[in-house]
Amino acid sequence: MKQIIVPETLKVGECYSNDQIKYALEVSNLGGIRPRLKNNKLDFIVLITSAEENKNIIRNPYADKIEGDILTYTGAGLKGDQEVSGVNKRIIEQAEKPIPILGFLKEGVNQYKFIGFLFLLRHYKDYQIDNQGKLRTVWLFEFQIFSDIPPLKIVNFIDPFSSLYNKFKKELLPEDTVIDSLLPKQTEEEFKIPKLDEEMLKSIENL
């Protein structure tokens, strides 16, 4: 039996086997979205795409693609309509807190190239063919790829990712940007349209 060399670091551009990813990162060996929990909380996510691979649409119907440093990734679920639940919902947690997402690109049989950290830009509905050949609703996740990073020690991803996360958040959302959800809540009274008296109505009619 071939001995598995468990890596201690991840380097962008280097390939790893499925077993190396499983044992080094302590995640499942199946699926494209592999959350790692620590003390019952989400620690990080391993995300595997086959965007560049020539795929059999029935065996692997996901229409992932990489354009420049943007990855468009199809959510989990081979058959039927997808939902934002389970592992798909885990991805969205990054919008609220700096959850590292580690991107791997399948390059061949049991060869997964580390492409860097992934930063979620948005997610939206689309339509694709499932593995039964039927049209279905899917969720697409659009990521910014951070590939210009030093080798990462596997013992800690949160520190190097947090600095990138906070910096990128500021670039995407300048300090002077106003978000409706952050404004003080207004009561119904404040939204009432003032009643117009007869004099005001006449003045408007004469305009």
PDB file of C-alpha atoms in Angstrom, residues 11-201:
ATOM      1  CA  LYS A  11       1.303  26.202  -1.766  1.00  0.00           C
ATOM      2  CA  VAL A  12      -0.551  27.883  -4.614  1.00  0.00           C
ATOM      3  CA  GLY A  13       0.065  25.998  -7.851  1.00  0.00           C
ATOM      4  CA  GLU A  14       0.968  22.689  -6.219  1.00  0.00           C
ATOM      5  CA  CYS A  15      -1.152  19.570  -6.649  1.00  0.00           C
ATOM      6  CA  TYR A  16      -2.411  17.346  -3.851  1.00  0.00           C
ATOM      7  CA  SER A  17      -4.211  14.022  -3.837  1.00  0.00           C
ATOM      8  CA  ASN A  18      -7.691  13.554  -2.442  1.00  0.00           C
ATOM      9  CA  ASP A  19      -6.268  11.638   0.526  1.00  0.00           C
ATOM     10  CA  GLN A  20      -3.733  14.380   1.239  1.00  0.00           C
ATOM     11  CA  ILE A  21      -6.534  16.939   1.341  1.00  0.00           C
ATOM     12  CA  LYS A  22      -8.644  14.669   3.534  1.00  0.00           C
ATOM     13  CA  TYR A  23      -5.985  13.861   6.128  1.00  0.00           C
ATOM     14  CA  ALA A  24      -4.104  17.169   6.170  1.00  0.00           C
ATOM     15  CA  LEU A  25      -7.225  19.326   6.423  1.00  0.00           C
ATOM     16  CA  GLU A  26      -9.432  16.813   8.257  1.00  0.00           C
ATOM     17  CA  VAL A  27     -12.357  17.100   5.861  1.00  0.00           C
ATOM     18  CA  SER A  28     -14.539  14.631   3.994  1.00  0.00           C
ATOM     19  CA  ASN A  29     -13.061  12.855   0.990  1.00  0.00           C
ATOM     20  CA  LEU A  30     -16.267  13.315  -1.031  1.00  0.00           C
ATOM     21  CA  GLY A  31     -18.061  16.291  -2.544  1.00  0.00           C
ATOM     22  CA  GLY A  32     -16.988  19.633  -3.908  1.00  0.00           C
ATOM     23  CA  ILE A  33     -17.882  21.609  -0.761  1.00  0.00           C
ATOM     24  CA  ARG A  34     -16.170  20.208   2.326  1.00  0.00           C
ATOM     25  CA  PRO A  35     -16.709  22.174   5.555  1.00  0.00           C
ATOM     26  CA  ARG A  36     -14.360  21.631   8.467  1.00  0.00           C
ATOM     27  CA  LEU A  37     -15.911  22.089  11.899  1.00  0.00           C
ATOM     28  CA  LYS A  38     -14.046  22.897  15.089  1.00  0.00           C
ATOM     29  CA  ASN A  39     -15.869  22.832  18.424  1.00  0.00           C
ATOM     30  CA  ASN A  40     -19.134  22.589  16.463  1.00  0.00           C
ATOM     31  CA  LYS A  41     -18.349  25.837  14.628  1.00  0.00           C
ATOM     32  CA  LEU A  42     -17.345  26.331  11.009  1.00  0.00           C
ATOM     33  CA  ASP A  43     -13.547  26.628  10.869  1.00  0.00           C
ATOM     34  CA  PHE A  44     -12.942  26.708   7.108  1.00  0.00           C
ATOM     35  CA  ILE A  45     -14.233  25.243   3.843  1.00  0.00           C
ATOM     36  CA  VAL A  46     -12.440  23.259   1.171  1.00  0.00           C
ATOM     37  CA  LEU A  47     -14.011  23.945  -2.218  1.00  0.00           C
ATOM     38  CA  ILE A  48     -13.093  21.799  -5.220  1.00  0.00           C
ATOM     39  CA  THR A  49     -13.942  22.792  -8.780  1.00  0.00           C
ATOM     40  CA  SER A  50     -13.403  21.060 -12.095  1.00  0.00           C
ATOM     41  CA  ALA A  51     -13.861  24.251 -14.099  1.00  0.00           C
ATOM     42  CA  GLU A  52     -11.079  23.474 -16.576  1.00  0.00           C
ATOM     43  CA  GLU A  53     -11.841  19.782 -16.984  1.00  0.00           C
ATOM     44  CA  ASN A  54     -13.541  18.251 -20.027  1.00  0.00           C
ATOM     45  CA  LYS A  55     -16.647  16.926 -18.339  1.00  0.00           C
ATOM     46  CA  ASN A  56     -19.334  14.412 -19.109  1.00  0.00           C
ATOM     47  CA  ILE A  57     -22.458  16.533 -18.546  1.00  0.00           C
ATOM     48  CA  ILE A  58     -24.482  13.581 -17.252  1.00  0.00           C
ATOM     49  CA  ARG A  59     -21.819  12.337 -14.843  1.00  0.00           C
ATOM     50  CA  ASN A  60     -20.789  15.838 -13.775  1.00  0.00           C
ATOM     51  CA  PRO A  61     -23.312  18.502 -14.839  1.00  0.00           C
ATOM     52  CA  TYR A  62     -21.762  21.423 -12.939  1.00  0.00           C
ATOM     53  CA  ALA A  63     -20.966  24.332 -15.266  1.00  0.00           C
ATOM     54  CA  ASP A  64     -18.131  25.897 -13.261  1.00  0.00           C
ATOM     55  CA  LYS A  65     -15.802  28.352 -14.957  1.00  0.00           C
ATOM     56  CA  ILE A  66     -12.757  30.486 -14.191  1.00  0.00           C
ATOM     57  CA  GLU A  67     -12.342  33.815 -15.971  1.00  0.00           C
ATOM     58  CA  GLY A  68      -9.225  35.679 -14.899  1.00  0.00           C
ATOM     59  CA  ASP A  69      -9.319  35.658 -11.109  1.00  0.00           C
ATOM     60  CA  ILE A  70     -13.085  35.052 -10.869  1.00  0.00           C
ATOM     61  CA  LEU A  71     -14.482  31.583 -10.187  1.00  0.00           C
ATOM     62  CA  THR A  72     -18.154  30.906 -10.885  1.00  0.00           C
ATOM     63  CA  TYR A  73     -19.084  27.811  -8.934  1.00  0.00           C
ATOM     64  CA  THR A  74     -22.258  25.727  -9.068  1.00  0.00           C
ATOM     65  CA  GLY A  75     -23.679  24.716  -5.690  1.00  0.00           C
ATOM     66  CA  ALA A  76     -23.969  21.138  -4.453  1.00  0.00           C
ATOM     67  CA  GLY A  77     -26.689  18.840  -5.754  1.00  0.00           C
ATOM     68  CA  LEU A  78     -26.516  16.693  -8.895  1.00  0.00           C
ATOM     69  CA  LYS A  79     -30.234  16.042  -9.347  1.00  0.00           C
ATOM     70  CA  GLY A  80     -33.254  18.331  -9.211  1.00  0.00           C
ATOM     71  CA  ASP A  81     -33.507  21.928  -8.030  1.00  0.00           C
ATOM     72  CA  GLN A  82     -30.808  23.143  -5.675  1.00  0.00           C
ATOM     73  CA  GLU A  83     -31.474  25.017  -2.446  1.00  0.00           C
ATOM     74  CA  VAL A  84     -29.404  27.273  -0.214  1.00  0.00           C
ATOM     75  CA  SER A  85     -29.187  24.693   2.549  1.00  0.00           C
ATOM     76  CA  GLY A  86     -26.678  22.166   3.840  1.00  0.00           C
ATOM     77  CA  VAL A  87     -23.166  22.760   2.512  1.00  0.00           C
ATOM     78  CA  ASN A  88     -24.429  25.440   0.108  1.00  0.00           C
ATOM     79  CA  LYS A  89     -25.569  27.499   3.077  1.00  0.00           C
ATOM     80  CA  ARG A  90     -22.143  27.124   4.683  1.00  0.00           C
ATOM     81  CA  ILE A  91     -20.559  29.153   1.874  1.00  0.00           C
ATOM     82  CA  ILE A  92     -22.775  32.159   2.611  1.00  0.00           C
ATOM     83  CA  GLU A  93     -21.517  32.311   6.205  1.00  0.00           C
ATOM     84  CA  GLN A  94     -18.422  34.015   4.804  1.00  0.00           C
ATOM     85  CA  ALA A  95     -20.509  37.121   4.095  1.00  0.00           C
ATOM     86  CA  GLU A  96     -20.893  37.661   7.847  1.00  0.00           C
ATOM     87  CA  LYS A  97     -17.486  36.608   9.168  1.00  0.00           C
ATOM     88  CA  PRO A  98     -14.012  35.733   7.838  1.00  0.00           C
ATOM     89  CA  ILE A  99     -14.443  32.027   7.123  1.00  0.00           C
ATOM     90  CA  PRO A 100     -11.465  30.877   5.003  1.00  0.00           C
ATOM     91  CA  ILE A 101     -12.457  29.079   1.806  1.00  0.00           C
ATOM     92  CA  LEU A 102      -9.613  27.103   0.236  1.00  0.00           C
ATOM     93  CA  GLY A 103      -9.938  26.627  -3.513  1.00  0.00           C
ATOM     94  CA  PHE A 104      -8.720  23.536  -5.355  1.00  0.00           C
ATOM     95  CA  LEU A 105      -8.905  22.915  -9.101  1.00  0.00           C
ATOM     96  CA  LYS A 106      -9.189  19.325 -10.317  1.00  0.00           C
ATOM     97  CA  GLU A 107      -6.557  18.894 -13.012  1.00  0.00           C
ATOM     98  CA  GLY A 108      -6.660  15.149 -13.556  1.00  0.00           C
ATOM     99  CA  VAL A 109      -7.250  11.832 -11.852  1.00  0.00           C
ATOM    100  CA  ASN A 110      -6.648  12.415  -8.136  1.00  0.00           C
ATOM    101  CA  GLN A 111      -4.797  15.677  -8.825  1.00  0.00           C
ATOM    102  CA  TYR A 112      -6.097  18.835  -7.168  1.00  0.00           C
ATOM    103  CA  LYS A 113      -4.197  22.096  -7.610  1.00  0.00           C
ATOM    104  CA  PHE A 114      -4.413  24.634  -4.799  1.00  0.00           C
ATOM    105  CA  ILE A 115      -5.465  27.969  -6.340  1.00  0.00           C
ATOM    106  CA  GLY A 116      -5.633  30.096  -3.172  1.00  0.00           C
ATOM    107  CA  PHE A 117      -8.216  31.707  -0.914  1.00  0.00           C
ATOM    108  CA  LEU A 118     -11.710  32.362  -2.260  1.00  0.00           C
ATOM    109  CA  PHE A 119     -13.730  35.464  -1.359  1.00  0.00           C
ATOM    110  CA  LEU A 120     -17.485  35.274  -1.984  1.00  0.00           C
ATOM    111  CA  LEU A 121     -18.685  38.175  -4.142  1.00  0.00           C
ATOM    112  CA  ARG A 122     -22.298  37.149  -4.695  1.00  0.00           C
ATOM    113  CA  HIS A 123     -24.655  34.207  -5.192  1.00  0.00           C
ATOM    114  CA  TYR A 124     -27.645  33.966  -7.506  1.00  0.00           C
ATOM    115  CA  LYS A 125     -30.048  31.561  -9.209  1.00  0.00           C
ATOM    116  CA  ASP A 126     -29.511  30.126 -12.665  1.00  0.00           C
ATOM    117  CA  TYR A 127     -30.607  27.149 -14.770  1.00  0.00           C
ATOM    118  CA  GLN A 128     -28.573  24.089 -15.744  1.00  0.00           C
ATOM    119  CA  ILE A 129     -29.129  20.501 -16.847  1.00  0.00           C
ATOM    120  CA  ASP A 130     -28.944  17.953 -14.020  1.00  0.00           C
ATOM    121  CA  ASN A 131     -27.456  14.444 -14.170  1.00  0.00           C
ATOM    122  CA  GLN A 132     -30.795  13.122 -15.415  1.00  0.00           C
ATOM    123  CA  GLY A 133     -30.700  15.458 -18.407  1.00  0.00           C
ATOM    124  CA  LYS A 134     -33.478  17.669 -17.019  1.00  0.00           C
ATOM    125  CA  LEU A 135     -33.469  21.451 -16.694  1.00  0.00           C
ATOM    126  CA  ARG A 136     -33.309  22.563 -13.072  1.00  0.00           C
ATOM    127  CA  THR A 137     -32.647  25.593 -10.852  1.00  0.00           C
ATOM    128  CA  VAL A 138     -29.138  25.899  -9.444  1.00  0.00           C
ATOM    129  CA  TRP A 139     -27.308  28.356  -7.213  1.00  0.00           C
ATOM    130  CA  LEU A 140     -24.151  29.957  -8.558  1.00  0.00           C
ATOM    131  CA  PHE A 141     -21.483  31.339  -6.247  1.00  0.00           C
ATOM    132  CA  GLU A 142     -19.075  33.919  -7.630  1.00  0.00           C
ATOM    133  CA  PHE A 143     -15.666  34.143  -5.965  1.00  0.00           C
ATOM    134  CA  GLN A 144     -12.621  36.377  -6.176  1.00  0.00           C
ATOM    135  CA  ILE A 145      -9.517  34.169  -6.221  1.00  0.00           C
ATOM    136  CA  PHE A 146      -6.603  35.300  -4.036  1.00  0.00           C
ATOM    137  CA  SER A 147      -3.634  33.432  -5.489  1.00  0.00           C
ATOM    138  CA  ASP A 148      -0.885  35.888  -4.529  1.00  0.00           C
ATOM    139  CA  ILE A 149      -0.363  34.474  -1.050  1.00  0.00           C
ATOM    140  CA  PRO A 150       2.603  32.819   0.693  1.00  0.00           C
ATOM    141  CA  PRO A 151       2.597  29.111   1.607  1.00  0.00           C
ATOM    142  CA  LEU A 152      -0.033  28.492   4.269  1.00  0.00           C
ATOM    143  CA  LYS A 153       0.639  26.519   7.410  1.00  0.00           C
ATOM    144  CA  ILE A 154      -2.193  24.067   7.838  1.00  0.00           C
ATOM    145  CA  VAL A 155      -2.435  24.701  11.579  1.00  0.00           C
ATOM    146  CA  ASN A 156      -3.852  28.192  11.015  1.00  0.00           C
ATOM    147  CA  PHE A 157      -5.779  29.689   8.092  1.00  0.00           C
ATOM    148  CA  ILE A 158      -7.837  32.320   9.894  1.00  0.00           C
ATOM    149  CA  ASP A 159      -5.013  34.813  10.572  1.00  0.00           C
ATOM    150  CA  PRO A 160      -3.700  35.139   6.996  1.00  0.00           C
ATOM    151  CA  PHE A 161      -7.231  35.097   5.599  1.00  0.00           C
ATOM    152  CA  SER A 162      -8.652  37.686   8.014  1.00  0.00           C
ATOM    153  CA  SER A 163      -6.257  40.410   6.875  1.00  0.00           C
ATOM    154  CA  LEU A 164      -7.191  39.795   3.229  1.00  0.00           C
ATOM    155  CA  TYR A 165     -10.875  39.585   4.123  1.00  0.00           C
ATOM    156  CA  ASN A 166     -10.938  42.900   6.000  1.00  0.00           C
ATOM    157  CA  LYS A 167      -8.924  44.699   3.326  1.00  0.00           C
ATOM    158  CA  PHE A 168     -11.081  43.382   0.495  1.00  0.00           C
ATOM    159  CA  LYS A 169     -14.284  44.191   2.365  1.00  0.00           C
ATOM    160  CA  LYS A 170     -13.203  47.830   2.588  1.00  0.00           C
ATOM    161  CA  GLU A 171     -12.380  47.918  -1.116  1.00  0.00           C
ATOM    162  CA  LEU A 172     -15.768  46.459  -2.003  1.00  0.00           C
ATOM    163  CA  LEU A 173     -17.630  48.580   0.529  1.00  0.00           C
ATOM    164  CA  PRO A 174     -16.104  52.052   1.064  1.00  0.00           C
ATOM    165  CA  GLU A 175     -16.705  53.655   4.447  1.00  0.00           C
ATOM    166  CA  ASP A 176     -19.015  56.319   3.018  1.00  0.00           C
ATOM    167  CA  THR A 177     -21.320  53.742   1.405  1.00  0.00           C
ATOM    168  CA  VAL A 178     -24.819  53.813   2.896  1.00  0.00           C
ATOM    169  CA  ILE A 179     -26.541  50.461   3.385  1.00  0.00           C
ATOM    170  CA  ASP A 180     -30.294  50.483   4.004  1.00  0.00           C
ATOM    171  CA  SER A 181     -30.038  47.701   6.580  1.00  0.00           C
ATOM    172  CA  LEU A 182     -27.645  49.805   8.681  1.00  0.00           C
ATOM    173  CA  LEU A 183     -29.887  52.859   8.829  1.00  0.00           C
ATOM    174  CA  PRO A 184     -31.991  53.474  11.953  1.00  0.00           C
ATOM    175  CA  LYS A 185     -35.361  51.778  11.739  1.00  0.00           C
ATOM    176  CA  GLN A 186     -38.190  54.207  11.065  1.00  0.00           C
ATOM    177  CA  THR A 187     -41.669  53.823  12.435  1.00  0.00           C
ATOM    178  CA  GLU A 188     -44.857  53.838  10.393  1.00  0.00           C
ATOM    179  CA  GLU A 189     -45.577  57.332  11.722  1.00  0.00           C
ATOM    180  CA  GLU A 190     -42.382  58.634  10.117  1.00  0.00           C
ATOM    181  CA  PHE A 191     -43.406  57.162   6.764  1.00  0.00           C
ATOM    182  CA  LYS A 192     -46.893  58.748   6.706  1.00  0.00           C
ATOM    183  CA  ILE A 193     -47.521  61.171   3.848  1.00  0.00           C
ATOM    184  CA  PRO A 194     -48.763  64.510   5.198  1.00  0.00           C
ATOM    185  CA  LYS A 195     -52.346  65.434   4.326  1.00  0.00           C
ATOM    186  CA  LEU A 196     -52.821  68.396   2.012  1.00  0.00           C
ATOM    187  CA  ASP A 197     -55.281  71.100   3.009  1.00  0.00           C
ATOM    188  CA  GLU A 198     -57.562  72.906   0.514  1.00  0.00           C
ATOM    189  CA  GLU A 199     -55.240  75.887   0.046  1.00  0.00           C
ATOM    190  CA  MET A 200     -52.298  73.648  -0.797  1.00  0.00           C
ATOM    191  CA  LEU A 201     -54.414  71.661  -3.264  1.00  0.00           C
TER     192      LEU A 201
END
